[in-house]
Amino acid sequence: MTDESLLPEISSLAIRDSPARAGDSASSPPDLDVSVALDHAEAVVRKWENGTGEQMVWEISSEDAQDYLLAVDSLQALLGDGDGGPDAARIQEVLRIAQGRLKSEFKHLLAIHTECVDPSWLPESFSAPSFSSNPDPSDEDGSSTNPDGVSTEQQSMREQSFIIDLLPPAIVADLSDIARRMANMDHSRDCIDAYILVRKGVLEDSMFLLGVERLSSEDVQKMEWKVLEPRMKKCLKAMKVSFKVLFASERFLSDEVFAVDLEESDTCFAEMANDAALEVLDMIRVFATPDKPEKLFRLLDMYETLKELLPEIELAFQGQVCSRVRQEAADVLDILSGAARETFVGVKNAIETSLSTQPVVNGAVHPLTRYLMNYLSFLSEYMDTMKELFGHQESANGEAGVAGGDETSEAAGAGEDENEVGALRSPLVPVLMEILEALMRHTDENARLYRDTVLSTIFLMNNTHYIVQKAKHAGIQFVIGDSWLRRHSSLVRYHAMNYQRVAWGKIFSYLRDEGIRGPGYNISKEILKERFKNFNAAFEEIHRTQAGWVVSDGLRDELRVLISDKLIPAYRSFLGRYRVHLEGMRHSERYLKYSVEDLENLINNLFVGAAHGSMSRRRSITGGG
């Protein structure tokens, strides 16, 4: 039997009986020429220490690498259970040399094939169908591996995360082969230390490219919103990419390289990734402080994202050695929840401390009204999360109770929609109601800034109408309830009727019949001329003033109709009865200035927001209707 034939035979025996491949201890080789086999294995090992020591086995060829692994397997098989017979010392010395070589090869393979991950392209891939899919419960049969030999944990990680190849698959297989031999020689720690040294460094570089940074609470508090918001968006991206891609991929790689002992993989991954994960979570924690109302949406984004990532964090950072990361993630989620709640509750205070010294020009919608209702409209997209954050109020008997005082109780008891009643039970309701009522008080206070009572009424009508319409279409109607909407819709109508009474009440006095007829029921032309003159002057003043006022879309036409429905019939009747007494008189056009059509056109020119409306477009009605 030749030397060349001995090595494969003994290696085959070693692979079959090695502890790494079977649960039983390796037995001594059968009756073979052990000395010849040992000579050959030693020759293979020492070949790379004498003359070729600076070369790396795995760089030369895969055949050389396999020969080297077979030589190590043979030596371990020859050593058997540790006595090795008279050649034990020699075998152990050769294995010591092999151990040093494998350690160097492991470090070298890692170093030359490891590259920093540029995460800039990763978020665009999140929408890919293969990116994240929930595991199919029907696929779970309680087994620890699938038919391909992949562990359940690895399969779940691939399904829930976006696993990328951090190293070429062939190199991963080589590293795993080396790690298995090192484990058999009780030198796993050498591989773990080398792995941590290389992978931790590249992970830190990837985190740097991702924008993970160390900030203090003081740094964040000093930032203006235009600086803070981009930083929070960058933090959000870092959360997604780091936990969904980088850490998940690192965990998958670690499990593949150290597949021989997953406890070692846990230790290796923890020492390599825990600090980086805690740094990401610490960055989130720093941003998770209650602040200006506009910060709420970024806090909610962070909360929703971290909550979505928790299963993946649990999967990647499993085991006792990673428990700190899991606990910190849960703690940060609670902190985000509290910060979001406190920020939303603070919206009421922000309204109450927002003081105006000048009225809004032309009675338009106040900027704060517009801002807040758009704010709530945008918030409706997060309504399920908001209800979750504010919890579900329980009554004394443990059943869901209705929150929000008399108004919500009225809605829940008046046959409201089932979804609405469910929404009204949330403790979010009274908070939202307080915000809306604070806005209504703010509107009332700003209305008092107007010297013109009529314009003050226009302002109240505009703002209340805007609030009601936004609430109807903002997705919050099921939270505030129909009762609130009906009450404030009635308030809009009240302001409209009040406007008509205050603004137009006096002009109707000029269209009354009382006082026009003198003794003997003769019509006094002087009084009649005075009536038309006063009517014209009053109408022109109203038009001059109110043409430049602003009334909200949708409400503008309704208000014009409201004016026309009362003024046009009254004017048509008055004109029809009395114009005949002035027609033909000298300067009659001074009194009979406007036809019914003129008035209709001029009323339709009200509230256009211009500096003043045109009064020139009229036709003479002297001598015709």
Coordinates of C-alpha atoms in Angstrom, one line a residue:
M1 CA 0.0 0.0 0.0
T2 CA 1.5 3.4 -1.0
D3 CA 1.7 6.5 1.1
E4 CA -0.7 8.3 -1.2
S5 CA -3.4 5.6 -0.7
L6 CA -3.1 5.6 3.1
L7 CA -4.1 9.3 3.6
P8 CA -7.5 9.1 1.9
E9 CA -8.3 5.9 3.7
I10 CA -7.4 7.1 7.1
S11 CA -9.0 10.4 6.4
S12 CA -12.2 8.7 5.4
L13 CA -12.1 6.8 8.6
A14 CA -11.4 10.0 10.5
I15 CA -14.3 11.8 8.9
R16 CA -16.6 8.9 9.6
D17 CA -15.6 8.5 13.3
S18 CA -14.6 12.1 14.2
P19 CA -16.5 13.7 17.1
A20 CA -17.3 16.6 14.8
R21 CA -19.2 14.2 12.5
A22 CA -20.6 11.8 15.0
G23 CA -21.6 11.7 18.6
D24 CA -19.2 9.0 19.6
S25 CA -15.5 9.5 20.3
A26 CA -13.2 8.7 17.4
S27 CA -11.7 5.2 17.6
S28 CA -8.1 4.3 16.8
P29 CA -7.5 3.5 13.1
P30 CA -7.7 -0.1 12.2
D31 CA -4.6 -2.2 11.6
L32 CA -2.9 0.0 9.1
D33 CA 0.5 1.2 8.7
V34 CA 0.0 4.1 11.2
S35 CA 3.6 5.2 10.9
V36 CA 3.3 5.7 7.1
A37 CA 0.0 7.5 7.4
L38 CA 1.5 9.7 10.1
D39 CA 4.5 10.5 8.0
H40 CA 2.3 11.5 5.1
A41 CA 0.0 13.7 7.2
E42 CA 3.0 15.3 8.8
A43 CA 4.5 15.9 5.4
V44 CA 1.4 17.7 4.2
V45 CA 1.3 19.9 7.3
R46 CA 5.0 20.8 7.4
K47 CA 5.1 21.4 3.7
W48 CA 3.4 24.8 4.4
E49 CA 5.8 25.7 7.1
N50 CA 9.0 24.9 5.2
G51 CA 9.7 27.0 2.2
T52 CA 6.1 27.9 1.6
G53 CA 5.3 29.3 5.0
E54 CA 4.5 32.8 3.6
Q55 CA 2.0 31.3 1.2
M56 CA -1.6 30.7 2.2
V57 CA -2.9 27.2 1.5
W58 CA -6.4 28.4 0.5
E59 CA -4.9 30.8 -2.0
I60 CA -3.1 28.1 -3.9
S61 CA -5.9 25.7 -4.8
S62 CA -9.0 24.1 -3.4
E63 CA -7.2 20.7 -3.8
D64 CA -4.4 21.8 -1.5
A65 CA -6.9 23.1 1.0
Q66 CA -8.8 19.8 1.0
D67 CA -5.5 17.8 1.3
Y68 CA -4.6 19.9 4.3
L69 CA -8.0 19.3 6.0
L70 CA -7.7 15.6 5.3
A71 CA -4.2 15.6 6.9
V72 CA -5.6 17.3 10.0
D73 CA -8.5 14.8 10.1
S74 CA -6.0 11.9 9.8
L75 CA -3.9 13.3 12.7
Q76 CA -7.0 13.6 14.9
A77 CA -8.1 10.1 14.0
L78 CA -4.6 8.7 14.8
L79 CA -4.6 10.5 18.1
G80 CA -7.8 8.8 18.9
D81 CA -9.1 9.4 22.3
G82 CA -6.0 11.2 23.4
D83 CA -3.4 8.5 24.1
G84 CA -2.1 8.1 20.6
G85 CA 0.3 5.5 21.7
P86 CA 4.1 6.0 21.3
D87 CA 3.5 8.6 18.6
A88 CA 1.2 10.8 20.7
A89 CA 3.8 13.5 21.3
R90 CA 4.7 13.7 17.7
I91 CA 1.0 13.8 16.6
Q92 CA 0.3 16.5 19.1
E93 CA 3.2 18.6 17.9
V94 CA 2.1 18.3 14.3
L95 CA -1.5 19.2 15.3
R96 CA -0.1 22.2 17.2
I97 CA 1.6 23.4 13.9
A98 CA -1.7 22.7 12.0
Q99 CA -3.6 24.7 14.6
G100 CA -1.5 27.7 14.1
R101 CA -1.7 27.4 10.3
L102 CA -5.5 27.0 10.4
K103 CA -5.8 30.1 12.6
S104 CA -3.7 32.1 10.1
E105 CA -5.7 30.8 7.2
F106 CA -9.0 31.6 8.9
K107 CA -7.9 35.2 9.6
H108 CA -6.5 35.6 6.1
L109 CA -9.7 34.4 4.4
L110 CA -11.8 36.7 6.5
A111 CA -9.5 39.7 5.9
I112 CA -9.2 39.5 2.2
H113 CA -12.8 38.7 1.5
T114 CA -14.5 41.1 3.9
E115 CA -15.7 44.3 2.5
C116 CA -17.7 47.1 4.2
V117 CA -21.3 47.1 3.2
D118 CA -22.5 50.4 1.6
P119 CA -26.1 50.5 2.9
S120 CA -27.1 53.4 0.6
W121 CA -28.8 51.1 -1.9
L122 CA -30.6 48.9 0.6
P123 CA -33.7 50.9 1.5
E124 CA -34.8 50.8 -2.2
S125 CA -34.9 47.0 -2.0
F126 CA -37.3 47.0 1.0
S127 CA -40.3 47.0 -1.4
A128 CA -39.1 43.9 -3.2
P129 CA -41.6 41.0 -2.8
S130 CA -38.8 38.7 -1.5
F131 CA -37.6 41.2 1.1
S132 CA -39.9 40.4 4.0
S133 CA -42.6 37.8 4.2
N134 CA -44.3 36.3 7.2
P135 CA -43.6 32.6 7.7
D136 CA -46.4 30.3 6.6
P137 CA -47.7 28.6 9.8
S138 CA -48.6 25.6 7.7
D139 CA -44.9 25.0 7.0
E140 CA -44.1 24.6 10.7
D141 CA -44.0 21.0 11.7
G142 CA -41.9 21.2 14.9
S143 CA -38.7 20.0 13.3
S144 CA -35.4 21.8 13.8
T145 CA -34.4 21.7 10.2
N146 CA -36.0 21.8 6.8
P147 CA -35.3 19.2 4.0
D148 CA -32.3 21.2 2.9
G149 CA -30.7 20.9 6.3
V150 CA -31.2 24.6 7.2
S151 CA -32.2 25.3 10.8
T152 CA -35.6 26.6 11.6
E153 CA -34.0 29.7 13.1
Q154 CA -32.0 30.3 9.9
Q155 CA -35.1 29.7 7.7
S156 CA -37.2 32.2 9.9
M157 CA -34.4 34.8 9.6
R158 CA -34.4 34.5 5.8
E159 CA -38.1 34.9 5.7
Q160 CA -38.3 37.9 8.0
S161 CA -35.2 39.7 7.2
F162 CA -33.2 40.8 4.1
I163 CA -30.2 38.5 4.3
I164 CA -27.3 39.5 2.1
D165 CA -24.1 37.6 1.4
L166 CA -21.5 39.3 3.5
L167 CA -18.9 36.8 2.1
P168 CA -18.9 34.6 -0.9
P169 CA -20.6 31.3 -0.2
A170 CA -17.5 29.3 -1.1
I171 CA -15.5 31.3 1.4
V172 CA -18.1 30.7 4.1
A173 CA -17.9 27.0 3.5
D174 CA -14.1 27.1 3.8
L175 CA -14.3 29.1 7.1
S176 CA -16.8 26.6 8.4
D177 CA -14.5 23.7 7.5
I178 CA -11.6 25.4 9.4
A179 CA -13.8 26.3 12.4
R180 CA -14.9 22.7 12.7
R181 CA -11.3 21.4 12.8
M182 CA -10.3 24.1 15.3
A183 CA -13.3 23.1 17.5
N184 CA -12.1 19.5 17.3
M185 CA -8.7 20.7 18.6
D186 CA -10.4 22.7 21.4
H187 CA -9.2 26.0 19.8
S188 CA -12.5 27.5 18.8
R189 CA -11.6 30.6 20.7
D190 CA -8.9 31.4 18.2
C191 CA -11.4 31.5 15.4
I192 CA -13.9 33.4 17.5
D193 CA -11.3 36.1 18.3
A194 CA -10.2 36.4 14.7
Y195 CA -13.8 36.5 13.5
I196 CA -14.8 39.2 16.0
L197 CA -11.7 41.3 15.2
V198 CA -12.4 41.4 11.5
R199 CA -16.2 41.4 11.4
K200 CA -16.7 43.9 14.2
G201 CA -14.4 46.4 12.5
V202 CA -16.3 46.1 9.2
L203 CA -19.7 46.3 11.0
E204 CA -18.6 49.6 12.6
D205 CA -17.6 50.9 9.2
S206 CA -21.0 50.0 7.8
M207 CA -22.7 51.7 10.7
F208 CA -20.6 54.8 10.1
L209 CA -21.7 54.9 6.4
L210 CA -25.3 54.4 7.6
G211 CA -25.1 57.5 9.7
V212 CA -25.2 56.0 13.2
E213 CA -23.8 58.6 15.5
R214 CA -23.5 59.3 19.2
L215 CA -25.6 62.2 20.4
S216 CA -26.5 63.5 23.8
S217 CA -29.8 64.7 25.0
E218 CA -28.3 68.2 25.2
D219 CA -27.2 68.0 21.6
V220 CA -30.8 67.1 20.5
Q221 CA -32.4 69.8 22.6
K222 CA -30.3 72.5 21.0
M223 CA -31.2 71.5 17.5
E224 CA -33.7 73.5 15.5
W225 CA -36.4 71.5 13.8
K226 CA -35.0 72.0 10.3
V227 CA -31.8 70.3 11.7
L228 CA -33.5 67.8 13.9
E229 CA -35.9 66.3 11.4
P230 CA -33.3 65.2 8.9
R231 CA -31.3 63.6 11.7
M232 CA -34.4 61.7 12.9
K233 CA -35.1 60.5 9.3
K234 CA -31.5 59.3 9.1
C235 CA -32.0 57.5 12.5
L236 CA -35.1 55.8 11.1
K237 CA -33.2 54.6 8.1
A238 CA -30.4 53.3 10.3
M239 CA -32.9 51.4 12.4
K240 CA -34.4 49.6 9.4
V241 CA -31.1 48.8 7.6
S242 CA -29.1 47.8 10.7
F243 CA -31.6 45.4 12.2
K244 CA -33.4 44.2 9.1
V245 CA -30.3 43.8 7.0
L246 CA -26.9 44.2 8.6
F247 CA -27.4 42.5 12.0
A248 CA -29.6 39.8 10.5
S249 CA -27.0 39.0 7.8
E250 CA -24.2 39.0 10.4
R251 CA -26.2 36.6 12.5
F252 CA -26.8 34.3 9.6
L253 CA -23.1 34.4 8.6
S254 CA -22.0 33.6 12.2
D255 CA -24.4 30.7 12.4
E256 CA -23.0 29.3 9.1
V257 CA -19.4 29.7 10.0
F258 CA -19.8 28.3 13.5
A259 CA -22.4 25.7 12.6
V260 CA -20.4 23.1 14.5
D261 CA -21.5 24.8 17.8
L262 CA -24.3 27.4 17.7
E263 CA -23.5 28.3 21.3
E264 CA -20.2 29.5 20.1
S265 CA -22.0 31.3 17.3
D266 CA -24.2 33.1 20.0
T267 CA -21.0 34.1 21.8
C268 CA -19.3 35.3 18.7
F269 CA -22.2 37.3 17.4
A270 CA -22.8 38.9 20.8
E271 CA -19.3 40.0 21.2
M272 CA -19.2 41.3 17.6
A273 CA -22.6 43.0 17.3
N274 CA -24.0 43.8 20.7
D275 CA -22.2 47.1 21.1
A276 CA -23.2 48.3 17.6
A277 CA -26.9 47.3 18.2
L278 CA -26.9 49.2 21.6
E279 CA -25.4 52.2 19.9
V280 CA -28.3 52.3 17.4
L281 CA -30.8 51.9 20.2
D282 CA -29.1 54.6 22.2
M283 CA -29.4 56.9 19.2
I284 CA -33.1 56.2 19.1
R285 CA -33.4 56.8 22.9
V286 CA -31.8 60.2 22.6
F287 CA -34.4 61.3 20.0
A288 CA -37.2 59.8 22.0
T289 CA -38.0 62.9 24.0
P290 CA -41.3 64.8 24.0
D291 CA -41.0 68.0 22.1
K292 CA -42.7 70.3 19.6
P293 CA -45.9 69.0 18.0
E294 CA -44.3 68.4 14.6
K295 CA -41.9 65.9 16.2
L296 CA -44.8 63.5 16.9
F297 CA -44.8 62.0 13.4
R298 CA -41.1 61.1 13.5
L299 CA -41.6 59.6 16.9
L300 CA -44.5 57.5 15.6
D301 CA -42.5 56.4 12.6
M302 CA -39.7 55.3 15.0
Y303 CA -42.2 53.5 17.3
E304 CA -43.9 51.7 14.4
T305 CA -40.6 50.7 12.9
L306 CA -39.0 49.4 16.1
K307 CA -42.2 47.5 17.0
E308 CA -42.1 45.9 13.5
L309 CA -38.4 45.1 14.0
L310 CA -38.8 43.5 17.4
P311 CA -39.4 39.9 16.1
E312 CA -36.3 40.2 14.0
I313 CA -34.3 41.6 16.9
E314 CA -35.5 38.6 19.0
L315 CA -34.4 36.2 16.3
A316 CA -31.0 37.7 15.6
F317 CA -30.1 38.6 19.2
Q318 CA -31.2 35.3 20.8
G319 CA -29.7 33.6 23.8
Q320 CA -28.6 34.9 27.2
V321 CA -25.5 36.6 25.8
C322 CA -27.8 39.0 23.8
S323 CA -30.4 39.5 26.4
R324 CA -29.3 43.1 27.0
V325 CA -30.0 44.1 23.4
R326 CA -33.5 42.6 23.6
Q327 CA -34.3 44.3 26.8
E328 CA -32.9 47.6 25.6
A329 CA -35.1 47.4 22.4
A330 CA -38.2 46.8 24.6
D331 CA -37.2 49.7 26.9
V332 CA -36.7 52.1 24.0
L333 CA -40.0 51.1 22.5
D334 CA -41.7 52.0 25.8
I335 CA -39.8 55.3 25.8
L336 CA -40.9 56.1 22.3
S337 CA -44.5 55.3 23.3
G338 CA -44.3 57.7 26.3
A339 CA -42.6 60.5 24.3
A340 CA -45.3 60.3 21.5
R341 CA -48.1 60.4 24.1
E342 CA -46.6 63.3 25.9
T343 CA -45.9 65.2 22.7
F344 CA -49.5 64.8 21.6
V345 CA -50.9 65.9 25.0
G346 CA -48.6 68.9 24.7
V347 CA -50.4 70.1 21.6
K348 CA -53.1 71.6 23.7
N349 CA -50.6 73.6 25.7
A350 CA -49.0 74.8 22.4
I351 CA -52.4 76.1 21.3
E352 CA -53.1 77.8 24.6
T353 CA -49.7 79.6 24.6
S354 CA -50.0 80.7 21.0
L355 CA -51.0 84.3 21.4
S356 CA -52.0 86.7 18.5
T357 CA -51.8 90.4 18.8
Q358 CA -53.2 91.2 15.3
P359 CA -56.3 89.8 13.6
V360 CA -56.1 87.7 10.5
V361 CA -56.5 89.9 7.4
N362 CA -60.0 89.8 5.8
G363 CA -61.3 87.2 8.3
A364 CA -59.5 84.3 6.6
V365 CA -58.8 81.0 8.3
H366 CA -56.2 81.5 11.0
P367 CA -52.8 79.9 10.2
L368 CA -52.9 77.9 13.5
T369 CA -56.3 76.6 12.6
R370 CA -55.1 75.5 9.2
Y371 CA -51.9 74.0 10.7
L372 CA -53.6 72.1 13.4
M373 CA -56.4 70.6 11.3
N374 CA -53.9 69.5 8.6
Y375 CA -51.8 68.1 11.5
L376 CA -54.8 66.1 12.7
S377 CA -55.5 65.1 9.1
F378 CA -52.0 63.7 8.7
L379 CA -52.2 62.1 12.2
S380 CA -55.2 60.1 11.0
E381 CA -52.8 57.8 9.1
Y382 CA -51.4 56.8 12.5
M383 CA -54.7 56.5 14.3
D384 CA -54.5 52.8 15.0
T385 CA -51.0 53.4 16.5
M386 CA -52.3 56.3 18.5
K387 CA -55.1 54.3 19.9
E388 CA -52.6 51.6 20.8
L389 CA -50.4 54.1 22.6
F390 CA -53.2 55.6 24.6
G391 CA -54.5 52.1 25.5
H392 CA -58.0 51.0 26.0
Q393 CA -60.0 52.4 28.9
E394 CA -61.5 49.8 31.2
S395 CA -64.6 50.3 33.3
A396 CA -64.7 49.2 36.9
N397 CA -66.2 45.8 36.0
G398 CA -63.4 45.2 33.6
E399 CA -65.4 45.9 30.4
A400 CA -64.6 48.6 28.0
G401 CA -66.0 52.0 29.1
V402 CA -66.7 55.1 27.2
A403 CA -64.2 57.9 27.7
G404 CA -64.5 61.5 26.9
G405 CA -67.3 62.8 29.2
D406 CA -70.9 63.6 28.3
E407 CA -70.4 64.2 24.6
T408 CA -68.9 60.8 23.9
S409 CA -71.4 59.1 26.2
E410 CA -74.1 60.8 24.2
A411 CA -72.7 59.5 21.0
A412 CA -72.2 56.0 22.3
G413 CA -75.8 55.9 23.6
A414 CA -77.5 57.4 20.5
G415 CA -77.1 54.5 18.1
E416 CA -73.8 55.6 16.6
D417 CA -71.9 53.4 14.2
E418 CA -70.4 50.4 15.9
N419 CA -66.9 51.4 14.8
E420 CA -67.4 54.9 16.1
V421 CA -68.6 53.6 19.5
G422 CA -65.5 51.4 19.7
A423 CA -63.3 54.4 18.9
L424 CA -65.0 56.5 21.5
R425 CA -64.0 54.1 24.2
S426 CA -60.3 55.0 23.7
P427 CA -58.6 57.3 26.2
L428 CA -57.3 59.1 23.1
V429 CA -60.8 60.6 22.7
P430 CA -60.7 63.1 25.6
V431 CA -57.2 64.2 24.6
L432 CA -58.3 64.9 21.1
M433 CA -61.4 66.6 22.3
E434 CA -59.4 68.9 24.6
I435 CA -57.2 69.8 21.6
L436 CA -60.2 70.7 19.5
E437 CA -61.8 72.7 22.2
A438 CA -58.5 74.6 22.9
L439 CA -58.5 75.4 19.2
M440 CA -62.1 76.7 19.4
R441 CA -61.2 78.9 22.4
H442 CA -58.2 80.2 20.4
T443 CA -60.6 81.0 17.6
D444 CA -62.9 82.9 19.9
E445 CA -60.0 84.9 21.4
N446 CA -58.8 85.9 18.0
A447 CA -62.2 87.0 16.9
R448 CA -62.2 89.6 19.7
L449 CA -59.2 91.2 18.0
Y450 CA -61.5 92.6 15.2
R451 CA -63.0 96.1 15.7
D452 CA -65.5 95.3 13.0
T453 CA -68.2 93.0 14.5
V454 CA -69.2 91.7 11.1
L455 CA -65.7 90.8 10.1
S456 CA -65.3 89.1 13.5
T457 CA -68.4 87.0 12.7
I458 CA -66.9 86.1 9.2
F459 CA -63.7 85.0 11.0
L460 CA -65.6 82.7 13.4
M461 CA -67.7 81.3 10.5
N462 CA -64.6 80.6 8.4
N463 CA -62.6 78.9 11.0
T464 CA -65.4 76.8 12.5
H465 CA -66.4 75.7 9.0
Y466 CA -62.8 74.8 8.2
I467 CA -62.5 72.8 11.4
V468 CA -65.7 70.9 10.7
Q469 CA -64.9 70.1 7.1
K470 CA -61.3 69.0 7.9
A471 CA -62.6 66.8 10.8
K472 CA -65.1 65.1 8.4
H473 CA -62.5 64.3 5.9
A474 CA -59.4 63.8 8.1
G475 CA -60.2 60.3 9.3
I476 CA -60.8 61.5 12.8
Q477 CA -64.6 61.6 12.6
F478 CA -64.9 58.1 14.1
V479 CA -62.8 59.3 17.0
I480 CA -64.6 62.6 17.8
G481 CA -68.0 61.3 17.0
D482 CA -71.0 62.6 14.9
S483 CA -72.4 64.5 17.9
W484 CA -69.4 66.8 18.0
L485 CA -69.6 67.3 14.2
R486 CA -73.3 68.1 14.3
R487 CA -73.0 70.6 17.1
H488 CA -70.2 72.5 15.4
S489 CA -71.9 72.4 12.0
S490 CA -74.8 74.1 13.7
L491 CA -72.4 76.6 15.0
V492 CA -71.4 77.4 11.5
R493 CA -75.0 78.1 10.6
Y494 CA -75.4 80.2 13.7
H495 CA -72.5 82.4 12.7
A496 CA -73.9 82.7 9.1
M497 CA -77.3 83.8 10.4
N498 CA -75.6 86.2 12.8
Y499 CA -73.6 87.6 10.0
Q500 CA -76.7 88.2 7.9
R501 CA -78.4 89.9 10.8
V502 CA -75.5 92.2 11.8
A503 CA -74.2 93.0 8.3
W504 CA -77.5 93.3 6.3
G505 CA -80.1 94.1 9.0
K506 CA -79.9 97.9 8.5
I507 CA -80.2 97.8 4.8
F508 CA -83.6 96.1 5.0
S509 CA -84.9 99.0 6.9
Y510 CA -84.6 101.1 3.7
L511 CA -86.9 98.7 1.9
R512 CA -89.8 99.1 4.3
D513 CA -93.1 100.8 3.3
E514 CA -93.5 102.5 6.6
G515 CA -93.1 106.3 6.4
I516 CA -93.1 106.6 2.6
R517 CA -96.7 107.8 2.3
G518 CA -97.6 111.2 3.7
P519 CA -101.0 112.8 4.6
G520 CA -103.8 111.4 2.4
Y521 CA -101.7 108.4 1.6
N522 CA -99.8 110.3 -1.0
I523 CA -96.3 109.0 -1.7
S524 CA -93.5 111.4 -0.6
K525 CA -91.0 111.5 -3.4
E526 CA -88.5 113.1 -1.2
I527 CA -88.7 110.3 1.3
L528 CA -88.6 107.8 -1.5
K529 CA -85.5 109.4 -3.0
E530 CA -83.9 109.3 0.5
R531 CA -84.8 105.6 0.9
F532 CA -83.2 104.6 -2.5
K533 CA -80.2 106.9 -1.8
N534 CA -79.6 105.4 1.6
F535 CA -80.1 101.8 0.3
N536 CA -77.6 102.5 -2.5
A537 CA -75.0 104.0 -0.1
A538 CA -75.4 101.1 2.4
F539 CA -75.1 98.5 -0.3
E540 CA -72.1 100.1 -1.8
E541 CA -70.4 100.3 1.6
I542 CA -71.1 96.7 2.2
H543 CA -69.8 95.7 -1.2
R544 CA -66.7 97.9 -0.9
T545 CA -65.8 96.4 2.4
Q546 CA -66.9 92.8 2.0
A547 CA -65.7 92.1 -1.6
G548 CA -62.2 92.0 -0.2
W549 CA -63.1 89.7 2.7
V550 CA -62.3 86.0 2.4
V551 CA -64.8 83.2 2.9
S552 CA -63.8 79.5 2.7
D553 CA -64.6 77.5 -0.5
G554 CA -67.9 75.7 -0.2
L555 CA -69.1 78.2 2.3
R556 CA -68.8 81.2 0.0
D557 CA -71.6 80.2 -2.4
E558 CA -73.8 79.2 0.5
L559 CA -73.4 82.6 2.1
R560 CA -74.1 84.4 -1.2
V561 CA -77.3 82.4 -1.6
L562 CA -78.3 83.2 1.9
I563 CA -77.9 86.9 1.2
S564 CA -79.6 86.8 -2.2
D565 CA -82.6 84.8 -0.9
K566 CA -83.5 87.6 1.4
L567 CA -82.3 90.7 -0.2
I568 CA -83.2 90.1 -3.9
P569 CA -87.0 89.4 -3.3
A570 CA -87.2 92.4 -0.9
Y571 CA -85.5 94.7 -3.4
R572 CA -87.4 93.4 -6.4
S573 CA -90.7 94.1 -4.5
F574 CA -89.7 97.5 -3.3
L575 CA -88.4 98.5 -6.7
G576 CA -91.5 97.2 -8.5
R577 CA -93.8 99.3 -6.2
Y578 CA -92.0 102.6 -6.2
R579 CA -89.7 103.1 -9.2
V580 CA -92.6 104.4 -11.3
H581 CA -92.7 107.4 -9.0
L582 CA -89.1 108.4 -9.7
E583 CA -88.8 107.5 -13.4
G584 CA -88.7 110.5 -15.6
M585 CA -87.6 112.8 -12.9
R586 CA -84.4 114.8 -13.2
H587 CA -81.3 112.7 -12.0
S588 CA -83.5 109.7 -11.4
E589 CA -80.5 107.5 -12.1
R590 CA -78.9 108.7 -8.9
Y591 CA -81.7 106.8 -7.0
L592 CA -82.6 104.0 -9.4
K593 CA -79.0 102.9 -9.7
Y594 CA -79.3 99.2 -9.6
S595 CA -81.4 96.6 -11.3
V596 CA -82.2 93.3 -9.7
E597 CA -79.7 91.7 -12.0
D598 CA -77.1 94.2 -10.9
L599 CA -77.5 93.3 -7.3
E600 CA -77.3 89.6 -8.0
N601 CA -74.1 90.1 -9.9
L602 CA -72.6 92.3 -7.2
I603 CA -73.6 89.8 -4.5
N604 CA -71.8 87.1 -6.4
N605 CA -68.8 89.4 -6.4
L606 CA -68.6 89.4 -2.6
F607 CA -65.8 87.5 -0.7
V608 CA -63.5 87.3 -3.6
G609 CA -60.5 88.4 -1.5
A610 CA -59.7 91.4 -3.8
A611 CA -59.0 94.8 -2.4
H612 CA -62.5 95.9 -3.6
G613 CA -65.1 94.8 -6.0
S614 CA -66.1 96.6 -9.1
M615 CA -69.3 98.7 -8.9
S616 CA -69.2 99.9 -12.4
R617 CA -70.9 96.9 -14.1
R618 CA -74.5 98.0 -13.9
R619 CA -77.1 99.1 -16.4
S620 CA -79.5 101.9 -15.9
I621 CA -83.0 100.9 -14.9
T622 CA -84.7 104.2 -15.5
G623 CA -87.4 103.6 -18.0
G624 CA -87.2 99.8 -17.8
G625 CA -87.2 96.8 -15.5

